[in-house]
Amino acid sequence: MDQLLQTLKDGIAIGSLYALIALGYTMVYGILKFINFAHSDVVVLGAWLSLLFARKLEAVTGWGAPPWWAGALVLILAMAACALAGFCIERLAYKPIRGAPRLNVLITAIGVSLFLQNMGQQEWMFGTRPANIPALVNDATLFTVGRVNFTLLDAAGVGTALALMVGLEWLVFHTKIGRGMRAVSHSTATASLMGVPVNRVISTTFVIGSALAAAGGFLWALKYSQIKQTADTSWTLLGLKAFVAAVVGGIGNVRGAMLGGLAIGMLEMFGAAYLWSSMTDVYVFGLLIAVLLLRPGGILGKAVVEKV
Amino acid sequence: MLEVRDISVAYGAIKALHGVSLSVAKGEIVTLIGCNGAGKSTTLRAISGLVRPGSGDILYEGRTLRGVAPHEIVRLGLAHSPEGRGVFPNMTVSENLDLGAYARKRSEHAQIREDREKALDLFPRLRERLKQSAGTLSGGEQQMLAMARALLARPRLLLLDEPSLGLAPQIVQLIFRIIREINAAGTTILLVEQNAHMALQVANRAYVLEVGRVVMSGDAKELARTDEVRKAYLGHG
């Protein structure tokens, strides 16, 4: 019973993190129909910037125990900085090749990814050594069920992820800009005939996706406290799993990304707890293969009929 | 109101328009008829900024539309109901209508609501289906939605691309009656049609397009009496 509860808790925690990152992949794909391979590097940027901001803040306030607003402030700063980075990436790398063949765009995305990884390794950026982020939450056990502790850190992590997802859901389905995004994702030309400023909608999509990526990086840092260097393979794996979550949920579908993220997180944690813990990657990519074979459009996706 | 001056459009190596000129005066219904591939839709797409003419100029209310983005052209009071209707199937009828007013400012809120009511009065069937997703509508209803949505931009000039395409004769009659009503309420209309019979009935003036060129133009009723048009477009041997 305790193991079940613990596994559920872990699954939700890691799953909501995957979901946050998956949203960025799926939103960009929904609108521009390409996989932004640099997205996971924005997650890394978010994690490292969280670390820098946390250290600065600690130096300024000289905290023994972090004040309650420390985490929120760092999160907001990291999200804002990554939003700006996402805006610049789109403007400088992707906008000039709008309308180019898809392969060109894909190669550009890989180029941006390599650029960010190598920039991050420079000594004047983040360097090549892992670093520890100062504690941002004055952790305490909120309540205990059986032998499973629910801590403030758990609650803050899952709460942040859920709040952001609810916010995004509201933005996409209940605001004017969200309506514009959905219109552009269906047809750029028709959307522009409605007066939707397509370029601005695309910029907004990158800004929002990157801000969510930053939140993902922040939560990752909060959870594991040690941050690996920007080209570390563990980051690639995190990005890949979030991408799998987006595909499993149905690429281009916002709700699908959330669902896919939770599904992947649960699968990993249950597989690790009840089967072999060394094979978590196998479960995730096994699920990807199964979904691609049985329901290629993803759980919430629609099968696309190729028009000839 | 609208003046298209000698525009040429090419898609890659294929030339779609070879110097098309036409004009639309305020209050008119002007129709552009011709066969598949004659360049009718391309002409509309050039006017609303979706394709860029390689040469020539388009003037709307005296100002050039060269280099103006499609979403800005809508703001100038020129709405385009595209070929194939272009409704957003995953959105509700209501959301589709809201998109039609996307270019308008928040301060026009009351006016938008009024226009929405007017559009729904024109197409009462849509009112019954506001919460339904547009993909589940029949072809005729989708056409009504596309037109109602274009009206929500409050256009002074409305471009309609093949509103009768694939519709039952009865619905075609209804759509054309509404086109007249929209025009009577003060909106100028440029209508592209393959159904030359209906188009020439409703229009004041007409242009006949063949392989990217205007081959005939003039009063719609007179054109309908010429042998060339009767033979080629009205099916009178």
Coordinates of C-alpha atoms in Angstrom, one line a residue:
Chain A
M1 CA 0.0 0.0 0.0
D2 CA 2.8 2.4 1.0
Q3 CA 4.7 1.5 -2.1
L4 CA 1.7 2.1 -4.3
L5 CA 1.1 5.5 -2.8
Q6 CA 4.7 6.5 -3.0
T7 CA 4.9 5.4 -6.7
L8 CA 1.7 7.3 -7.5
K9 CA 3.2 10.4 -5.9
D10 CA 6.5 10.1 -7.7
G11 CA 4.7 9.4 -11.0
I12 CA 2.6 12.6 -10.7
A13 CA 5.7 14.6 -9.7
I14 CA 7.8 13.5 -12.6
G15 CA 4.9 13.3 -15.0
S16 CA 3.8 16.9 -14.5
L17 CA 7.3 17.9 -15.2
Y18 CA 7.4 16.0 -18.5
A19 CA 4.0 17.5 -19.3
L20 CA 5.2 21.0 -18.9
I21 CA 8.1 20.4 -21.3
A22 CA 5.9 18.4 -23.7
L23 CA 3.6 21.4 -24.0
G24 CA 6.4 23.4 -25.7
Y25 CA 7.0 20.7 -28.2
T26 CA 3.4 20.2 -29.0
M27 CA 2.5 23.9 -29.3
V28 CA 5.3 24.6 -31.7
Y29 CA 4.5 21.5 -33.7
G30 CA 0.8 22.4 -33.7
I31 CA 1.5 25.8 -35.3
L32 CA 4.6 25.4 -37.4
K33 CA 4.5 21.6 -38.0
F34 CA 8.1 21.1 -37.0
I35 CA 9.9 19.6 -34.0
N36 CA 11.8 22.3 -32.1
F37 CA 14.8 20.2 -31.1
A38 CA 16.2 23.2 -29.3
H39 CA 13.3 23.1 -26.8
S40 CA 15.1 20.8 -24.3
D41 CA 18.0 23.2 -24.3
V42 CA 15.7 26.0 -23.2
V43 CA 14.8 23.7 -20.3
V44 CA 18.5 23.4 -19.4
L45 CA 18.8 27.2 -19.7
G46 CA 15.8 27.5 -17.4
A47 CA 17.5 25.2 -14.8
W48 CA 20.8 27.1 -14.9
L49 CA 19.2 30.5 -14.8
S50 CA 17.2 29.4 -11.8
L51 CA 20.5 28.5 -10.2
L52 CA 22.1 31.8 -11.0
F53 CA 19.1 33.8 -9.8
A54 CA 18.9 31.7 -6.6
R55 CA 22.5 32.3 -5.8
K56 CA 22.2 36.1 -6.5
L57 CA 19.2 36.2 -4.3
E58 CA 20.8 34.3 -1.6
A59 CA 23.8 36.6 -1.7
V60 CA 21.6 39.7 -1.5
T61 CA 19.3 38.5 1.3
G62 CA 21.9 36.4 3.0
W63 CA 19.2 33.9 3.9
G64 CA 19.7 31.1 6.4
A65 CA 16.3 29.7 5.6
P66 CA 14.9 30.9 2.3
P67 CA 12.0 33.3 2.6
W68 CA 8.7 32.0 1.3
W69 CA 8.8 34.1 -1.8
A70 CA 12.3 33.0 -2.9
G71 CA 11.1 30.1 -5.1
A72 CA 8.3 32.1 -6.7
L73 CA 10.6 35.0 -7.6
V74 CA 13.3 32.7 -9.0
L75 CA 10.7 30.9 -11.1
I76 CA 9.2 34.1 -12.5
L77 CA 12.7 35.5 -13.4
A78 CA 13.7 32.2 -15.0
M79 CA 10.5 32.1 -17.0
A80 CA 10.8 35.7 -18.1
A81 CA 14.4 35.2 -19.2
C82 CA 13.6 32.0 -21.1
A83 CA 10.6 33.6 -22.7
L84 CA 12.9 36.3 -24.1
A85 CA 15.4 33.6 -25.2
G86 CA 12.5 31.7 -27.0
F87 CA 11.4 34.9 -28.7
C88 CA 15.0 35.6 -29.9
I89 CA 15.5 32.0 -31.1
E90 CA 12.3 32.2 -33.2
R91 CA 13.1 35.6 -34.6
L92 CA 16.7 34.9 -35.4
A93 CA 16.7 31.2 -36.4
Y94 CA 13.3 30.1 -37.5
K95 CA 11.5 33.2 -38.9
P96 CA 14.1 33.8 -41.7
I97 CA 13.4 30.3 -43.1
R98 CA 9.6 30.4 -42.8
G99 CA 8.3 28.6 -45.8
A100 CA 11.6 26.7 -46.4
P101 CA 11.4 22.9 -46.8
R102 CA 10.8 21.1 -43.5
L103 CA 14.2 19.4 -43.5
N104 CA 15.9 22.8 -43.5
V105 CA 13.9 23.9 -40.5
L106 CA 14.7 20.6 -38.7
I107 CA 18.4 21.0 -39.4
T108 CA 18.3 24.5 -38.1
A109 CA 16.6 23.3 -34.9
I110 CA 19.4 20.9 -34.4
G111 CA 21.9 23.7 -35.0
V112 CA 20.2 25.9 -32.5
S113 CA 20.3 23.0 -30.0
L114 CA 24.0 22.5 -30.5
F115 CA 24.7 26.2 -30.2
L116 CA 22.9 26.5 -26.9
Q117 CA 24.6 23.4 -25.5
N118 CA 28.1 24.7 -26.4
M119 CA 27.4 28.2 -25.3
G120 CA 26.3 26.9 -21.9
Q121 CA 29.6 25.0 -21.6
Q122 CA 31.7 28.2 -21.9
E123 CA 33.3 29.3 -18.6
W124 CA 31.7 32.7 -18.8
M125 CA 28.3 31.1 -19.1
F126 CA 27.7 28.1 -16.9
G127 CA 30.9 26.1 -17.3
T128 CA 31.4 22.3 -17.6
R129 CA 31.0 21.3 -13.9
P130 CA 27.7 20.4 -12.3
A131 CA 26.5 22.8 -9.6
N132 CA 24.1 22.7 -6.7
I133 CA 21.2 25.1 -6.5
P134 CA 20.6 26.7 -3.0
A135 CA 17.5 25.4 -1.3
L136 CA 14.6 27.6 -2.4
V137 CA 11.9 26.1 -0.3
N138 CA 12.0 25.7 3.5
D139 CA 11.0 22.1 3.2
A140 CA 8.8 20.5 5.8
T141 CA 6.5 17.5 5.9
L142 CA 2.9 18.5 5.4
F143 CA 1.3 15.2 6.3
T144 CA 2.1 11.5 6.3
V145 CA 0.0 8.7 5.0
G146 CA 1.2 5.3 6.1
R147 CA 4.9 5.7 5.8
V148 CA 4.7 8.1 2.8
N149 CA 5.7 11.7 3.5
F150 CA 4.1 14.5 1.6
T151 CA 6.4 17.5 1.8
L152 CA 6.0 21.1 1.0
L153 CA 8.5 20.7 -1.9
D154 CA 6.3 17.9 -3.4
A155 CA 3.3 20.2 -3.1
A156 CA 5.1 23.2 -4.5
G157 CA 6.4 21.3 -7.5
V158 CA 3.1 19.6 -8.5
G159 CA 1.1 22.7 -7.6
T160 CA 3.3 24.9 -9.9
A161 CA 3.1 22.5 -12.8
L162 CA -0.7 22.1 -12.5
A163 CA -1.3 25.8 -12.1
L164 CA 0.7 26.5 -15.2
M165 CA -1.2 23.8 -17.2
V166 CA -4.5 25.2 -16.1
G167 CA -3.4 28.6 -17.1
L168 CA -2.3 27.4 -20.5
E169 CA -5.5 25.5 -21.0
W170 CA -7.4 28.7 -20.2
L171 CA -5.2 30.8 -22.5
V172 CA -5.6 28.4 -25.5
F173 CA -9.3 27.8 -25.1
H174 CA -10.8 30.9 -23.6
T175 CA -8.8 33.9 -24.8
K176 CA -8.5 35.8 -28.1
I177 CA -4.9 35.0 -28.6
G178 CA -5.6 31.3 -27.9
R179 CA -8.3 31.4 -30.5
G180 CA -5.8 32.9 -32.9
M181 CA -3.3 30.1 -32.1
R182 CA -5.8 27.4 -32.8
A183 CA -6.8 29.1 -36.0
V184 CA -3.1 29.4 -37.2
S185 CA -2.6 25.8 -36.3
H186 CA -5.4 24.7 -38.6
S187 CA -4.5 27.0 -41.5
T188 CA -2.1 29.9 -41.6
A189 CA -3.7 31.4 -44.7
T190 CA -7.3 31.3 -43.5
A191 CA -6.3 32.6 -40.1
S192 CA -4.6 35.6 -41.7
L193 CA -7.8 36.3 -43.7
M194 CA -9.6 36.6 -40.3
G195 CA -7.1 39.3 -39.3
V196 CA -5.0 37.1 -37.1
P197 CA -1.4 38.4 -37.1
V198 CA 0.3 35.2 -37.9
N199 CA 3.8 36.2 -37.0
R200 CA 2.8 37.6 -33.7
V201 CA 0.9 34.4 -32.8
I202 CA 4.0 32.4 -33.7
S203 CA 6.2 34.6 -31.5
T204 CA 3.7 34.2 -28.7
T205 CA 3.8 30.5 -29.0
F206 CA 7.5 30.4 -28.7
V207 CA 7.4 32.8 -25.7
I208 CA 4.9 30.7 -23.9
G209 CA 6.5 27.3 -24.7
S210 CA 9.9 28.6 -23.6
A211 CA 8.5 30.0 -20.3
L212 CA 6.9 26.6 -19.6
A213 CA 10.3 25.0 -20.4
A214 CA 11.9 27.3 -17.9
A215 CA 9.4 26.2 -15.3
G216 CA 10.3 22.6 -16.2
G217 CA 14.0 23.3 -15.7
F218 CA 13.3 25.1 -12.4
L219 CA 11.2 22.2 -11.1
W220 CA 13.9 19.8 -12.1
A221 CA 16.5 21.8 -10.3
L222 CA 14.2 22.0 -7.2
K223 CA 13.7 18.2 -7.3
Y224 CA 17.3 17.1 -7.9
S225 CA 19.2 20.2 -6.6
Q226 CA 22.2 19.2 -8.7
I227 CA 22.4 20.7 -12.2
K228 CA 24.5 19.0 -14.8
Q229 CA 26.4 20.9 -17.5
T230 CA 24.4 21.9 -20.5
A231 CA 25.6 19.2 -22.9
D232 CA 25.0 16.4 -20.4
T233 CA 23.2 13.4 -21.9
S234 CA 20.7 13.3 -19.1
W235 CA 19.3 16.5 -20.4
T236 CA 18.9 15.0 -23.9
L237 CA 17.1 12.1 -22.4
L238 CA 14.8 14.4 -20.4
G239 CA 14.0 16.3 -23.6
L240 CA 13.4 13.1 -25.5
K241 CA 11.0 11.7 -22.9
A242 CA 9.0 14.9 -22.9
F243 CA 8.9 14.7 -26.7
V244 CA 7.7 11.1 -26.4
A245 CA 5.0 12.4 -24.0
A246 CA 3.9 14.9 -26.7
V247 CA 3.8 12.2 -29.4
V248 CA 2.0 9.7 -27.1
G249 CA -0.6 12.3 -26.2
G250 CA -1.0 13.3 -29.8
I251 CA 1.4 15.8 -31.2
G252 CA -0.1 19.3 -31.7
N253 CA -2.7 18.6 -29.0
V254 CA -2.3 20.6 -25.8
R255 CA -4.4 18.4 -23.6
G256 CA -2.7 15.4 -25.2
A257 CA 0.7 16.7 -24.0
M258 CA -0.5 16.9 -20.4
L259 CA -2.0 13.5 -20.5
G260 CA 1.1 12.0 -22.3
G261 CA 3.4 13.6 -19.7
L262 CA 1.5 12.0 -16.8
A263 CA 1.3 8.7 -18.6
I264 CA 5.1 8.6 -19.2
G265 CA 5.8 9.6 -15.6
M266 CA 3.5 7.0 -14.2
L267 CA 4.8 4.3 -16.5
E268 CA 8.4 5.1 -15.5
M269 CA 7.7 5.1 -11.8
F270 CA 5.5 2.0 -11.7
G271 CA 7.9 0.2 -14.0
A272 CA 10.8 1.1 -11.7
A273 CA 8.9 0.2 -8.5
Y274 CA 7.3 -3.1 -9.6
L275 CA 9.5 -4.3 -12.5
W276 CA 13.2 -3.4 -13.0
S277 CA 14.3 0.0 -12.0
S278 CA 17.2 0.0 -14.5
M279 CA 14.9 -0.2 -17.4
T280 CA 12.8 3.0 -17.1
D281 CA 14.0 4.2 -20.5
V282 CA 12.9 1.0 -22.1
Y283 CA 9.4 1.4 -20.8
V284 CA 9.1 4.9 -22.1
F285 CA 10.4 4.2 -25.6
G286 CA 8.6 0.9 -25.7
L287 CA 5.4 2.8 -25.1
L288 CA 6.3 5.1 -27.9
I289 CA 6.8 2.2 -30.3
A290 CA 3.5 0.7 -29.2
V291 CA 1.6 4.0 -29.7
L292 CA 3.2 4.5 -33.1
L293 CA 2.2 1.0 -34.1
L294 CA -1.3 0.9 -32.7
R295 CA -2.5 4.6 -32.7
P296 CA 0.0 6.7 -34.7
G297 CA -1.9 9.9 -34.1
G298 CA -1.4 9.5 -30.3
I299 CA -4.0 9.0 -27.5
L300 CA -5.9 12.3 -28.2
G301 CA -4.7 12.8 -31.8
K302 CA -6.7 12.2 -34.9
A303 CA -5.4 10.0 -37.6
V304 CA -4.3 12.2 -40.5
V305 CA -5.5 11.2 -43.8
E306 CA -3.0 12.0 -46.5
K307 CA -4.7 13.8 -49.3
V308 CA -3.5 12.6 -52.7
Chain B
M1 CA -13.4 51.4 -54.6
L2 CA -11.1 48.6 -55.8
E3 CA -8.9 48.8 -58.8
V4 CA -6.7 45.9 -59.9
R5 CA -4.2 47.1 -62.5
D6 CA -2.5 44.7 -64.8
I7 CA -1.4 42.1 -62.1
S8 CA 0.7 39.0 -62.9
V9 CA 1.0 36.2 -60.4
A10 CA 3.2 33.1 -60.7
Y11 CA 3.3 30.0 -58.5
G12 CA 6.9 29.0 -59.0
A13 CA 7.4 28.6 -62.7
I14 CA 3.7 28.4 -63.5
K15 CA 2.1 31.7 -64.4
A16 CA -1.4 31.9 -63.1
L17 CA -2.3 35.5 -64.0
H18 CA -1.0 37.4 -67.1
G19 CA -1.9 41.0 -66.5
V20 CA -5.4 41.0 -65.1
S21 CA -7.1 44.4 -64.6
L22 CA -10.6 45.0 -63.1
S23 CA -12.4 47.5 -61.1
V24 CA -15.2 47.4 -58.6
A25 CA -17.2 50.5 -57.7
K26 CA -18.9 51.2 -54.4
G27 CA -22.2 49.4 -54.0
E28 CA -21.8 47.0 -56.9
I29 CA -21.9 43.3 -57.2
V30 CA -19.1 42.4 -59.6
T31 CA -18.6 38.8 -60.6
L32 CA -15.6 37.0 -62.0
I33 CA -16.5 33.9 -64.0
G34 CA -14.5 31.3 -65.8
C35 CA -13.5 27.7 -65.8
N36 CA -11.3 25.8 -63.3
G37 CA -7.8 27.2 -63.4
A38 CA -8.7 30.4 -65.1
G39 CA -7.2 32.4 -62.3
K40 CA -10.3 33.5 -60.4
S41 CA -9.3 32.4 -57.0
T42 CA -5.7 33.6 -57.6
T43 CA -7.1 37.1 -58.3
L44 CA -9.0 37.1 -55.0
R45 CA -5.9 35.8 -53.2
A46 CA -3.8 38.6 -54.7
I47 CA -6.3 41.2 -53.5
S48 CA -6.4 39.9 -50.0
G49 CA -2.6 39.6 -49.8
L50 CA -2.3 35.8 -49.7
V51 CA -0.2 35.8 -52.9
R52 CA 2.1 38.7 -54.1
P53 CA 1.7 39.8 -57.6
G54 CA 5.0 39.9 -59.5
S55 CA 3.9 43.0 -61.3
G56 CA 1.0 45.4 -61.4
D57 CA -0.8 47.1 -58.6
I58 CA -3.9 46.8 -56.5
L59 CA -5.6 49.9 -55.2
Y60 CA -8.2 49.8 -52.5
E61 CA -10.0 53.1 -51.7
G62 CA -7.1 54.9 -53.3
R63 CA -4.3 53.3 -51.5
T64 CA -2.0 50.5 -52.7
L65 CA -2.2 47.1 -51.1
R66 CA 1.3 46.2 -52.3
G67 CA 3.3 44.8 -49.4
V68 CA 0.4 45.1 -46.9
A69 CA 0.0 41.8 -44.9
P70 CA -3.3 39.9 -45.2
H71 CA -4.2 40.5 -41.5
E72 CA -3.8 44.3 -42.1
I73 CA -5.9 44.2 -45.3
V74 CA -8.8 42.9 -43.2
R75 CA -8.5 45.9 -41.0
L76 CA -9.0 48.2 -44.0
G77 CA -12.5 46.7 -44.4
L78 CA -11.8 44.1 -47.0
A79 CA -13.0 40.6 -46.0
H80 CA -12.4 37.4 -48.0
S81 CA -14.5 34.3 -47.7
P82 CA -12.1 31.8 -49.1
E83 CA -12.5 28.9 -51.6
G84 CA -13.6 25.7 -49.8
R85 CA -15.1 27.8 -47.0
G86 CA -12.2 27.5 -44.7
V87 CA -14.2 27.1 -41.5
F88 CA -12.2 25.9 -38.5
P89 CA -13.7 22.4 -38.0
N90 CA -12.4 21.9 -34.5
M91 CA -13.9 25.1 -33.2
T92 CA -17.6 25.8 -32.5
V93 CA -19.7 27.9 -34.8
S94 CA -19.6 30.6 -32.1
E95 CA -15.8 30.6 -32.0
N96 CA -15.6 30.7 -35.8
L97 CA -17.8 33.9 -35.7
D98 CA -15.5 35.4 -33.0
L99 CA -12.5 34.8 -35.2
G100 CA -14.3 36.8 -38.0
A101 CA -14.1 39.8 -35.7
Y102 CA -10.5 39.2 -34.7
A103 CA -9.1 42.3 -36.4
R104 CA -11.5 44.6 -34.5
K105 CA -10.7 46.3 -31.3
R106 CA -12.0 45.5 -27.9
S107 CA -13.6 48.9 -27.7
E108 CA -15.9 47.9 -30.6
H109 CA -17.4 45.3 -28.3
A110 CA -21.0 46.5 -28.5
Q111 CA -20.8 47.0 -32.3
I112 CA -19.4 43.5 -32.7
R113 CA -22.2 42.0 -30.8
E114 CA -24.7 43.9 -32.9
D115 CA -23.1 42.7 -36.1
R116 CA -23.1 39.2 -34.8
E117 CA -26.8 39.4 -34.2
K118 CA -27.3 40.8 -37.7
A119 CA -25.3 38.0 -39.2
L120 CA -27.2 35.4 -37.3
D121 CA -30.5 37.0 -38.4
L122 CA -29.3 36.6 -41.9
F123 CA -28.4 32.9 -41.3
P124 CA -30.9 31.8 -38.6
R125 CA -29.7 28.2 -39.0
L126 CA -26.4 29.1 -37.5
R127 CA -28.1 30.5 -34.4
E128 CA -29.4 27.0 -33.7
R129 CA -25.9 25.5 -34.0
L130 CA -23.7 28.1 -32.1
K131 CA -22.3 25.5 -29.7
Q132 CA -21.8 22.8 -32.4
S133 CA -18.3 22.3 -33.8
A134 CA -18.1 23.7 -37.3
G135 CA -16.8 20.4 -38.7
T136 CA -20.1 18.7 -38.1
L137 CA -22.1 21.2 -40.2
S138 CA -23.4 20.4 -43.6
G139 CA -21.8 22.0 -46.6
G140 CA -24.5 24.6 -47.0
E141 CA -24.2 25.5 -43.3
Q142 CA -20.5 25.8 -43.5
Q143 CA -20.9 28.2 -46.4
M144 CA -23.3 30.2 -44.4
L145 CA -20.8 30.2 -41.5
A146 CA -17.9 31.3 -43.8
M147 CA -20.1 34.2 -45.1
A148 CA -21.3 35.2 -41.6
R149 CA -17.8 35.1 -40.3
A150 CA -16.6 37.4 -43.1
L151 CA -19.4 39.8 -42.3
L152 CA -18.2 40.1 -38.7
A153 CA -15.1 41.9 -40.0
R154 CA -17.5 44.6 -41.0
P155 CA -16.3 44.8 -44.5
R156 CA -17.0 47.5 -47.0
L157 CA -15.9 45.1 -49.7
L158 CA -16.6 41.4 -49.5
L159 CA -14.8 38.9 -51.6
L160 CA -16.7 35.6 -52.0
D161 CA -14.9 32.7 -53.6
E162 CA -17.3 30.0 -55.0
P163 CA -20.1 30.2 -52.5
S164 CA -22.2 27.8 -54.5
L165 CA -19.6 25.1 -54.8
G166 CA -20.9 21.6 -54.1
L167 CA -24.3 22.8 -52.7
A168 CA -27.8 21.6 -53.6
P169 CA -29.7 23.9 -56.0
Q170 CA -32.1 25.0 -53.2
I171 CA -29.3 26.1 -51.0
V172 CA -27.6 27.8 -53.9
Q173 CA -30.8 29.9 -54.4
L174 CA -30.8 30.8 -50.7
I175 CA -27.1 31.7 -50.7
F176 CA -27.6 34.0 -53.7
R177 CA -30.7 35.6 -52.1
I178 CA -28.5 36.4 -49.1
I179 CA -25.7 37.8 -51.3
R180 CA -28.3 40.2 -52.7
E181 CA -29.4 41.2 -49.2
I182 CA -25.8 41.8 -48.0
N183 CA -25.3 44.0 -51.0
A184 CA -28.6 45.9 -50.4
A185 CA -27.4 46.6 -46.8
G186 CA -24.5 48.5 -48.3
T187 CA -21.6 46.0 -48.7
T188 CA -19.8 46.0 -52.1
I189 CA -19.2 42.4 -53.4
L190 CA -16.7 40.8 -55.7
L191 CA -18.0 37.3 -56.4
V192 CA -16.0 34.5 -58.0
E193 CA -18.2 31.8 -59.4
Q194 CA -18.2 28.7 -61.7
N195 CA -22.0 28.8 -61.6
A196 CA -22.1 31.6 -64.3
H197 CA -25.9 31.4 -64.6
M198 CA -26.5 32.4 -61.0
A199 CA -23.6 34.8 -60.9
L200 CA -24.7 36.7 -64.0
Q201 CA -28.2 37.0 -62.6
V202 CA -27.1 38.6 -59.3
A203 CA -24.3 40.7 -60.5
N204 CA -24.2 44.2 -62.0
R205 CA -21.1 43.7 -64.0
A206 CA -19.0 40.7 -64.9
Y207 CA -15.5 39.8 -66.0
V208 CA -14.8 36.6 -67.9
L209 CA -11.4 35.0 -67.1
E210 CA -9.6 32.5 -69.4
V211 CA -6.2 31.1 -68.6
G212 CA -5.1 34.1 -66.5
R213 CA -6.5 36.8 -68.8
V214 CA -9.7 38.9 -68.8
V215 CA -11.2 38.0 -72.2
M216 CA -14.6 39.8 -71.8
S217 CA -16.2 42.3 -69.5
G218 CA -19.2 44.4 -69.2
D219 CA -22.8 44.6 -67.9
A220 CA -23.7 41.2 -66.5
K221 CA -27.1 40.9 -68.2
E222 CA -25.6 41.9 -71.6
L223 CA -22.8 39.5 -71.2
A224 CA -25.3 36.7 -70.5
R225 CA -26.8 37.4 -73.9
T226 CA -23.6 37.1 -75.9
D227 CA -23.0 34.0 -77.9
E228 CA -19.6 33.3 -76.5
V229 CA -20.8 33.3 -72.9
R230 CA -24.0 31.4 -73.7
K231 CA -22.0 28.7 -75.4
A232 CA -19.0 28.4 -73.0
Y233 CA -20.5 29.2 -69.7
L234 CA -24.3 28.9 -69.8
G235 CA -24.6 25.6 -71.6
H236 CA -26.6 26.8 -74.5
G237 CA -25.3 25.0 -77.6

